[in-house]
Amino acid sequence: MVSRRCRIAVFFLIMFLAASNARKIKQYKPCKELVLYFHDVIYNGNNKDNATSAIVAAPHEANLTILAGHFHFGNIAVFDDPITLDNNFYSKPVGRAQGMYMYDSKKTFTAWLGFSFLLNSTHHQGSINFIGADPIMVKTRDISVVSGTGDFFMHRGIATIMTDAYEGEVYFRLRVDIKFYECW
Amino acid sequence: MVSRRCRIAVFFLIMFLAASNARKIKQYKPCKELVLYFHDVIYNGNNKDNATSAIVAAPHEANLTILAGHFHFGNIAVFDDPITLDNNFYSKPVGRAQGMYMYDSKKTFTAWLGFSFLLNSTHHQGSINFIGADPIMVKTRDISVVSGTGDFFMHRGIATIMTDAYEGEVYFRLRVDIKFYECW
Amino acid sequence: MVSRRCRIAVFFLIMFLAASNARKIKQYKPCKELVLYFHDVIYNGNNKDNATSAIVAAPHEANLTILAGHFHFGNIAVFDDPITLDNNFYSKPVGRAQGMYMYDSKKTFTAWLGFSFLLNSTHHQGSINFIGADPIMVKTRDISVVSGTGDFFMHRGIATIMTDAYEGEVYFRLRVDIKFYECW
């Protein structure tokens, strides 16, 4: 007969294992979370000194200083935007958001994003890489955090984006709530 | 001496563990699978109403209404294509494929893809993000499913692409067989 | 009382489990590693036959045969570059690096990369997909290996990039040290 204590030991072992192996199912709670803002000033022909992004591709008959008609369909913008901890454009940046967005619908404002956060502060050192669709008119939308380096080595997760402010077609500010679900 | 039953209990525990820890090795069987089609109609200067994609970048001396010579090397197209459950262009779309492809060889037809599926039907809600090389002339080719949101939260996998049909340089239809191997 | 041997068996089992479940923590040692080089010859209007990449997008007032001022901010180049095992441009290629880089800062040389390695040799068959920020002036910089196909099915990792050589604005060679941490 299996001794009672052996049974108890085996029971707790099974509980422990069940818990460990269920990791992926349970881990819908982020293992790390960051809220950051970034600020994009689009070059329009008259703001060379302030602009942080530029239209570099446009569809037939459009140009590179005015976002195209039809919901800017076909415009690609490259950016190097300051990242701040709060929603103030003049706060000390903690890093740069670098990459591109492309407007990819003729029927509504929507973009496809491929970019990185390069963080360089006392709190965070490393990069975070994002891709995904951004249906701009939706209040909050999710893109993918596909990996990272440094403090974010191999991390994966979801970034929830909100348009925190915008001014015509020159400025927008995004709030990015990054939730990592794989932290290493 | 270890009791026989204890040995048996420990034996099964080890088997169970071996099975659990081998998860990644065993899971070459998809945990979820989807077959979808998407339809791309390239703007050529004369099909504004029907076009779902547009050339937005081209190499030196090429233009934005005719795909460039040398296997279209250097063309970037942005698209917002309907996704259907079958190969019929007129079927009710279950979502949109949005993003870009770029022709990136002078020696054969091959493209690099970065795009998302945005699914919005009774069966699926959420986005799936893809990147990878698409050697178009190969019958089936694999790209990466790097993550997703909604029903596809954090999913990863492989998408096998087939050119299901094409008409000159105006229309193509891709069959996409998405196999998720990490499902959460 | 639990027999001594049963306790010992359970003890080793726990050690084994602790080790297995700590996999992600321990696996900062790569499960696979590859060192490869790739070679980029940028089209400048006079090297059509040799060029392996081309500028396909540029900011306002720039053109497609000369990299733009301000650290090339806004240039997107599409490439199909040979991959070699050593740093010799004339070595037999083991595959192609295909995709794009975009210069995305006005203040320093930095780029955002989205590309794939397509390996086709006796040693390796398959593709590896990369994205990430490349601060070119830093000696070694890390980008993300987000997935792969074939021999690199579902692999993830980090690629450390070094500029191994460059000649003005026409040629550069990158050494890529790929460390996979998730191997399947």
XYZ file of C-alpha atoms in Angstrom:
552
model
C 0.000 0.000 0.000
C 1.223 3.493 -0.740
C 1.963 5.172 2.546
C -0.293 8.120 3.429
C 2.556 10.602 3.449
C 3.800 9.414 0.099
C 0.314 9.962 -1.261
C 0.253 13.457 0.221
C 3.685 14.248 -1.211
C 2.615 13.014 -4.617
C -0.622 15.014 -4.373
C 1.203 18.301 -3.722
C 3.665 17.497 -6.445
C 0.810 17.061 -8.898
C -0.742 20.365 -7.791
C 2.597 22.098 -8.269
C 2.995 20.597 -11.703
C -0.522 21.387 -12.774
C 0.118 24.985 -11.739
C 3.434 25.163 -13.603
C 2.142 23.618 -16.753
C -0.945 25.812 -16.819
C 1.340 28.860 -16.951
C 0.264 29.896 -20.418
C -3.408 29.632 -19.611
C -3.192 31.532 -16.375
C -0.887 34.250 -17.619
C -3.531 36.536 -19.009
C -2.394 38.863 -16.269
C 0.555 40.864 -17.641
C 3.956 39.995 -16.211
C 5.072 43.581 -16.902
C 3.233 46.751 -17.888
C 4.307 50.136 -19.222
C 2.319 53.227 -20.150
C 4.055 55.656 -22.486
C 3.153 58.460 -24.840
C 4.649 59.432 -28.139
C 4.302 62.560 -30.198
C 4.263 62.840 -33.973
C 4.684 66.120 -35.871
C 4.240 65.557 -39.594
C 6.296 67.572 -42.065
C 3.997 69.732 -44.197
C 6.503 71.839 -46.100
C 6.638 74.626 -43.471
C 7.729 72.996 -40.208
C 11.118 71.527 -41.014
C 12.568 72.262 -37.579
C 9.748 70.789 -35.516
C 8.691 67.902 -37.706
C 9.445 64.429 -36.359
C 7.969 62.500 -39.283
C 7.785 62.809 -43.050
C 5.617 61.426 -45.805
C 7.964 59.389 -47.988
C 5.552 57.527 -50.225
C 2.239 58.516 -51.742
C -0.136 57.117 -54.328
C -0.326 58.326 -57.937
C -1.013 62.073 -58.198
C -0.459 62.780 -54.518
C 2.592 64.552 -53.107
C 4.897 64.437 -50.103
C 3.804 67.519 -48.169
C 0.038 66.999 -48.047
C -1.536 63.760 -46.842
C -3.416 62.154 -49.738
C -7.167 62.250 -50.223
C -9.338 59.185 -49.641
C -8.327 58.832 -45.989
C -4.644 59.239 -46.889
C -4.716 55.825 -48.570
C -1.250 54.968 -49.813
C 0.772 57.380 -47.704
C 3.773 55.989 -45.861
C 5.325 58.134 -43.161
C 8.666 57.496 -41.479
C 9.043 58.829 -37.950
C 11.457 59.466 -35.112
C 9.155 60.612 -32.322
C 9.932 61.485 -28.703
C 8.486 59.174 -26.037
C 7.377 60.726 -22.760
C 6.048 59.347 -19.486
C 3.085 61.713 -19.491
C 1.025 63.477 -22.122
C 3.152 66.639 -22.186
C 5.041 67.212 -25.439
C 7.670 69.179 -23.488
C 8.391 66.525 -20.867
C 11.885 65.082 -20.918
C 11.850 62.182 -23.414
C 12.657 58.706 -22.091
C 13.310 57.357 -25.555
C 12.364 57.456 -29.226
C 9.643 55.754 -31.226
C 11.124 54.954 -34.657
C 9.633 53.293 -37.692
C 6.732 53.869 -40.031
C 2.999 53.982 -40.447
C 1.104 53.591 -43.668
C -2.482 54.589 -44.309
C -4.059 51.577 -45.931
C -7.751 52.150 -46.494
C -9.814 54.297 -48.843
C -12.934 53.942 -46.682
C -11.840 55.037 -43.228
C -8.758 56.206 -41.375
C -6.720 53.156 -40.647
C -2.990 52.517 -40.651
C -0.508 49.681 -40.500
C 2.341 50.157 -38.071
C 5.859 48.784 -37.907
C 8.047 50.510 -35.352
C 10.219 50.217 -32.267
C 10.459 51.943 -28.931
C 14.088 52.640 -28.008
C 14.080 53.331 -24.293
C 17.061 54.863 -22.621
C 16.300 56.076 -19.121
C 17.208 55.189 -15.551
C 14.193 52.887 -15.483
C 14.391 51.131 -18.838
C 17.116 50.235 -21.296
C 16.239 48.338 -24.417
C 13.974 48.157 -27.401
C 10.424 46.951 -27.969
C 9.191 45.994 -31.436
C 5.616 46.481 -32.584
C 3.574 45.594 -35.639
C -0.109 45.593 -36.374
C -3.167 47.273 -37.748
C -4.338 50.520 -36.189
C -7.990 51.358 -36.935
C -7.496 54.956 -35.892
C -11.154 55.889 -35.415
C -11.683 53.169 -32.808
C -11.143 54.479 -29.282
C -8.731 51.765 -28.162
C -7.095 49.293 -30.502
C -4.584 46.515 -29.962
C -1.369 45.882 -31.836
C 1.253 43.212 -31.196
C 4.458 43.490 -29.244
C 6.438 40.888 -31.111
C 9.737 40.977 -29.272
C 12.321 43.133 -27.576
C 15.938 43.483 -26.579
C 17.791 44.592 -23.435
C 15.356 44.837 -20.516
C 12.692 43.497 -22.877
C 14.707 40.534 -24.127
C 12.380 38.191 -26.007
C 9.272 39.740 -24.402
C 5.928 39.440 -26.140
C 2.611 41.103 -25.483
C -0.100 43.454 -26.602
C -0.047 47.241 -26.854
C -3.331 49.084 -26.490
C -3.219 52.371 -28.354
C -5.386 55.456 -27.788
C -5.249 58.718 -29.707
C -4.694 61.020 -26.766
C -4.745 64.230 -28.813
C -4.448 65.500 -32.353
C -4.257 68.828 -34.108
C -5.542 68.777 -37.661
C -3.141 66.857 -39.834
C 0.041 68.104 -38.215
C 0.235 66.617 -34.729
C -0.976 63.535 -32.950
C -0.157 61.987 -29.627
C -0.682 58.323 -28.859
C -0.986 56.736 -25.451
C 0.481 53.246 -25.558
C -0.370 50.792 -22.790
C 2.065 47.912 -23.202
C 1.144 44.667 -21.479
C 3.763 41.945 -21.646
C 2.490 38.384 -21.239
C 5.776 36.642 -21.930
C 8.589 38.129 -19.889
C 11.559 35.741 -19.728
C 12.551 -0.124 0.223
C 10.301 2.047 -1.919
C 6.842 0.503 -1.920
C 5.709 -0.897 -5.253
C 2.752 1.443 -5.454
C 4.906 4.449 -4.699
C 7.185 3.391 -7.526
C 4.218 3.051 -9.829
C 2.874 6.453 -8.772
C 6.264 8.046 -9.366
C 6.552 6.274 -12.723
C 3.261 7.699 -13.980
C 4.156 11.105 -12.644
C 7.383 11.022 -14.632
C 5.480 9.978 -17.752
C 3.038 12.824 -17.238
C 5.882 15.284 -16.806
C 7.774 14.048 -19.782
C 4.593 14.544 -21.781
C 4.020 18.057 -20.415
C 7.546 19.210 -20.917
C 7.651 17.830 -24.414
C 4.724 20.107 -25.278
C 6.703 22.194 -27.708
C 8.101 19.199 -29.476
C 4.790 17.461 -29.800
C 2.848 20.498 -30.852
C 3.665 20.298 -34.518
C -0.022 19.615 -34.868
C -1.770 22.989 -35.104
C -3.857 24.005 -32.104
C -6.073 26.051 -34.447
C -6.392 26.269 -38.219
C -8.064 28.703 -40.606
C -8.280 28.752 -44.386
C -9.088 32.126 -45.916
C -8.771 33.870 -49.262
C -7.976 37.451 -50.069
C -8.338 39.404 -53.260
C -6.059 42.150 -54.529
C -6.974 44.533 -57.357
C -4.051 46.801 -58.184
C -4.675 50.376 -59.244
C -3.451 50.883 -62.812
C -4.719 54.382 -63.561
C -8.068 53.189 -64.929
C -9.749 51.220 -62.163
C -10.071 53.669 -59.311
C -13.425 52.324 -58.131
C -12.471 48.668 -58.021
C -8.843 48.888 -56.958
C -8.036 47.629 -53.468
C -4.309 48.330 -53.594
C -1.992 50.983 -54.961
C 1.654 51.246 -55.870
C 3.082 53.880 -53.546
C 6.798 53.477 -54.079
C 8.842 52.639 -57.136
C 12.497 52.615 -58.116
C 14.181 55.354 -60.135
C 12.499 55.955 -63.516
C 9.442 53.812 -62.735
C 5.980 55.215 -62.013
C 2.992 54.535 -59.791
C 0.487 53.135 -62.282
C 2.604 50.459 -63.978
C 4.502 47.820 -62.022
C 8.224 48.306 -62.617
C 10.369 46.214 -64.966
C 12.875 43.675 -63.655
C 10.237 41.655 -61.801
C 8.740 44.797 -60.282
C 11.858 45.181 -58.129
C 11.424 48.157 -55.836
C 7.650 48.502 -55.995
C 5.813 48.840 -52.705
C 2.043 48.402 -52.762
C -0.318 49.234 -49.913
C -3.543 47.249 -49.771
C -6.935 46.942 -48.125
C -8.238 43.684 -49.557
C -11.450 41.784 -48.819
C -11.080 38.397 -47.112
C -13.534 35.651 -48.049
C -14.162 32.121 -46.831
C -14.076 30.711 -50.360
C -12.407 31.658 -53.616
C -15.278 33.814 -54.877
C -14.465 37.502 -55.144
C -18.164 38.278 -54.671
C -18.644 36.259 -51.470
C -19.502 38.270 -48.382
C -16.191 39.387 -46.830
C -15.399 38.181 -43.311
C -12.724 40.817 -42.828
C -9.965 42.847 -44.449
C -6.326 42.112 -45.211
C -4.414 45.368 -44.691
C -0.749 46.204 -45.062
C 1.851 46.100 -47.784
C 3.909 43.976 -50.110
C 7.140 44.958 -51.760
C 8.749 43.296 -54.732
C 12.342 42.760 -53.723
C 14.205 40.867 -56.429
C 15.466 41.688 -59.901
C 15.843 38.012 -60.802
C 12.453 36.478 -60.082
C 9.050 37.432 -58.761
C 9.357 37.562 -55.026
C 7.886 39.856 -52.414
C 8.209 40.742 -48.769
C 4.961 40.968 -46.861
C 3.909 42.847 -43.761
C 0.177 42.844 -43.161
C -2.704 41.979 -40.871
C -5.977 40.134 -41.148
C -8.772 42.003 -39.402
C -11.547 39.483 -38.926
C -15.005 40.568 -37.965
C -17.576 37.846 -38.399
C -19.794 35.677 -36.218
C -16.979 33.120 -36.125
C -13.906 35.254 -35.550
C -13.167 38.616 -33.977
C -9.614 39.853 -33.846
C -6.474 40.478 -35.812
C -3.637 38.282 -37.042
C -0.243 39.754 -37.939
C 1.988 38.344 -40.642
C 5.478 38.987 -41.945
C 7.782 37.106 -44.242
C 9.199 36.475 -47.652
C 6.875 35.320 -50.408
C 8.676 33.642 -53.333
C 5.646 34.037 -55.564
C 6.634 31.498 -58.232
C 6.808 28.664 -55.706
C 3.514 26.782 -55.463
C 3.191 26.944 -51.678
C 5.315 29.138 -49.470
C 5.359 29.773 -45.735
C 5.333 33.084 -43.934
C 5.195 33.733 -40.200
C 2.177 34.497 -38.073
C 3.910 36.546 -35.424
C 1.039 37.405 -33.124
C -2.587 38.387 -32.894
C -5.235 40.104 -30.832
C -8.820 39.321 -29.807
C -9.623 35.678 -30.570
C -6.000 35.326 -31.679
C -4.472 36.867 -28.561
C -0.723 36.159 -28.587
C -1.108 33.316 -31.097
C 1.834 32.321 -33.262
C 2.097 30.049 -36.242
C 2.781 29.609 -39.913
C 0.693 30.677 -42.892
C 1.010 28.689 -46.084
C 0.222 30.841 -49.096
C -0.878 29.713 -52.552
C -1.633 31.905 -55.541
C -5.157 30.676 -56.224
C -5.683 32.844 -59.305
C -4.320 35.874 -61.072
C -5.253 38.022 -64.053
C -2.314 39.735 -65.696
C -0.986 42.425 -63.428
C -4.343 43.626 -62.162
C -5.788 40.908 -59.951
C -4.513 38.133 -57.753
C -6.149 35.937 -55.184
C -4.225 34.226 -52.424
C -5.325 31.206 -50.429
C -3.927 31.446 -46.910
C -3.841 28.346 -44.724
C -3.087 29.594 -41.226
C -1.822 27.016 -38.760
C -1.423 28.230 -35.205
C 1.035 26.300 -33.059
C 0.873 28.543 -30.026
C -2.707 29.281 -29.019
C -2.877 30.544 -25.421
C 6.149 7.332 7.540
C 7.305 8.065 4.041
C 10.048 5.606 3.225
C 13.509 7.146 2.817
C 13.808 5.998 -0.779
C 10.423 7.423 -1.647
C 11.540 10.764 -0.177
C 14.723 10.608 -2.229
C 12.779 9.758 -5.373
C 10.421 12.648 -4.760
C 13.342 14.975 -4.059
C 15.004 14.223 -7.390
C 11.681 14.520 -9.122
C 11.238 18.001 -7.675
C 14.739 18.984 -8.799
C 14.003 17.699 -12.269
C 10.756 19.633 -12.379
C 12.274 22.806 -11.063
C 14.860 22.493 -13.806
C 12.261 21.832 -16.498
C 9.952 24.592 -15.469
C 12.779 27.075 -15.198
C 13.472 26.442 -18.888
C 12.685 29.982 -19.934
C 14.862 31.445 -17.228
C 17.780 29.196 -17.882
C 17.610 29.363 -21.623
C 19.556 32.555 -21.955
C 22.035 30.242 -23.587
C 21.063 30.006 -27.260
C 19.590 26.701 -28.409
C 20.985 27.383 -31.882
C 23.422 29.947 -33.273
C 24.357 31.116 -36.752
C 26.844 33.701 -37.951
C 26.250 35.046 -41.448
C 27.195 38.043 -43.545
C 25.222 39.956 -46.090
C 26.280 42.465 -48.680
C 24.347 45.491 -49.863
C 25.227 47.464 -53.017
C 22.956 50.489 -53.344
C 21.840 51.650 -56.770
C 23.195 55.146 -57.430
C 22.265 55.634 -61.081
C 25.503 54.140 -62.443
C 25.730 50.603 -61.091
C 22.624 48.904 -62.408
C 24.320 45.550 -62.937
C 25.951 45.285 -59.527
C 23.336 46.953 -57.354
C 21.450 44.673 -54.970
C 19.266 47.373 -53.440
C 17.434 50.471 -54.571
C 16.030 53.572 -52.940
C 12.289 53.427 -53.562
C 11.015 56.167 -51.286
C 12.447 59.506 -50.298
C 11.257 62.603 -48.482
C 10.103 65.798 -50.199
C 12.759 67.263 -52.526
C 15.020 64.221 -52.396
C 15.458 61.731 -55.246
C 15.933 58.021 -55.810
C 19.592 57.859 -56.808
C 21.189 59.851 -53.994
C 20.548 59.093 -50.331
C 18.798 62.084 -48.760
C 20.450 64.703 -46.563
C 19.836 64.815 -42.807
C 21.166 61.314 -42.231
C 19.098 59.943 -45.109
C 15.940 60.517 -43.060
C 12.957 59.262 -44.986
C 14.721 56.973 -47.443
C 13.367 53.480 -47.857
C 15.522 50.942 -49.667
C 14.393 47.540 -50.879
C 17.068 44.864 -51.124
C 17.894 41.397 -52.342
C 21.371 40.836 -50.948
C 23.615 37.769 -51.076
C 24.331 36.020 -47.781
C 27.755 34.460 -47.289
C 29.366 32.388 -44.573
C 32.383 34.656 -44.375
C 33.082 38.317 -45.066
C 34.058 37.816 -48.712
C 31.654 39.381 -51.204
C 32.759 36.767 -53.762
C 32.129 33.697 -51.598
C 29.414 31.367 -52.807
C 26.116 32.678 -51.377
C 24.184 30.386 -49.030
C 21.002 32.406 -49.423
C 19.461 35.838 -49.881
C 18.568 38.603 -47.464
C 15.372 40.207 -48.766
C 13.295 43.070 -47.445
C 13.801 46.723 -46.639
C 15.491 49.265 -44.443
C 14.355 52.793 -43.822
C 16.429 55.603 -42.423
C 14.311 57.109 -39.697
C 16.210 59.858 -37.899
C 17.322 63.372 -38.770
C 19.867 63.442 -35.932
C 21.994 60.360 -36.475
C 22.282 57.376 -38.801
C 19.677 54.925 -37.697
C 17.399 52.609 -39.616
C 14.389 50.390 -39.120
C 14.658 46.941 -40.633
C 12.097 44.439 -41.834
C 13.583 41.551 -43.786
C 14.062 37.814 -44.124
C 16.959 35.461 -44.615
C 16.136 32.786 -47.178
C 18.694 30.052 -46.668
C 19.177 27.351 -49.220
C 22.320 25.341 -48.664
C 23.281 21.852 -47.627
C 23.340 23.047 -44.020
C 20.200 25.136 -43.800
C 16.854 25.244 -45.564
C 14.277 27.756 -44.481
C 13.594 31.369 -43.715
C 14.250 33.617 -40.732
C 12.262 36.826 -40.206
C 13.708 39.920 -38.570
C 12.428 43.285 -37.454
C 13.844 46.022 -35.312
C 15.690 49.269 -34.937
C 19.279 49.468 -36.116
C 21.236 52.379 -34.587
C 23.936 52.094 -37.221
C 26.634 54.070 -35.411
C 26.602 51.733 -32.415
C 29.191 48.971 -32.753
C 26.840 46.072 -32.041
C 23.083 46.371 -31.943
C 20.306 43.862 -31.387
C 17.228 43.286 -33.485
C 14.536 40.651 -33.061
C 14.234 37.316 -34.771
C 10.472 37.010 -34.669
C 9.939 33.672 -36.349
C 11.014 31.346 -39.102
C 10.007 28.522 -41.375
C 11.596 25.251 -42.511
C 14.622 24.467 -40.339
C 13.737 27.549 -38.318
C 10.081 26.653 -37.808
C 8.633 28.964 -35.133
C 12.109 29.871 -33.833
C 12.606 33.129 -31.966
C 15.720 34.932 -30.869
C 17.974 37.928 -31.121
C 20.289 38.952 -33.944
C 23.338 41.005 -33.102
C 24.387 43.138 -36.051
C 27.808 44.656 -36.744
C 28.799 46.818 -39.672
C 31.696 44.733 -40.902
C 32.670 47.083 -43.730
C 31.332 49.935 -45.801
C 32.440 51.940 -48.792
C 31.018 55.441 -48.901
C 27.331 55.295 -49.630
C 27.484 52.451 -52.119
C 28.398 49.297 -50.234
C 27.994 47.924 -46.755
C 28.453 44.492 -45.255
C 26.738 43.379 -42.090
C 27.783 40.554 -39.830
C 24.698 38.984 -38.264
C 25.081 36.778 -35.204
C 21.740 35.023 -34.798
C 21.052 33.500 -31.407
C 17.879 31.476 -31.167
C 16.417 31.098 -27.685
C 13.244 29.309 -28.704
C 13.955 26.422 -31.021
C 10.999 24.018 -31.152
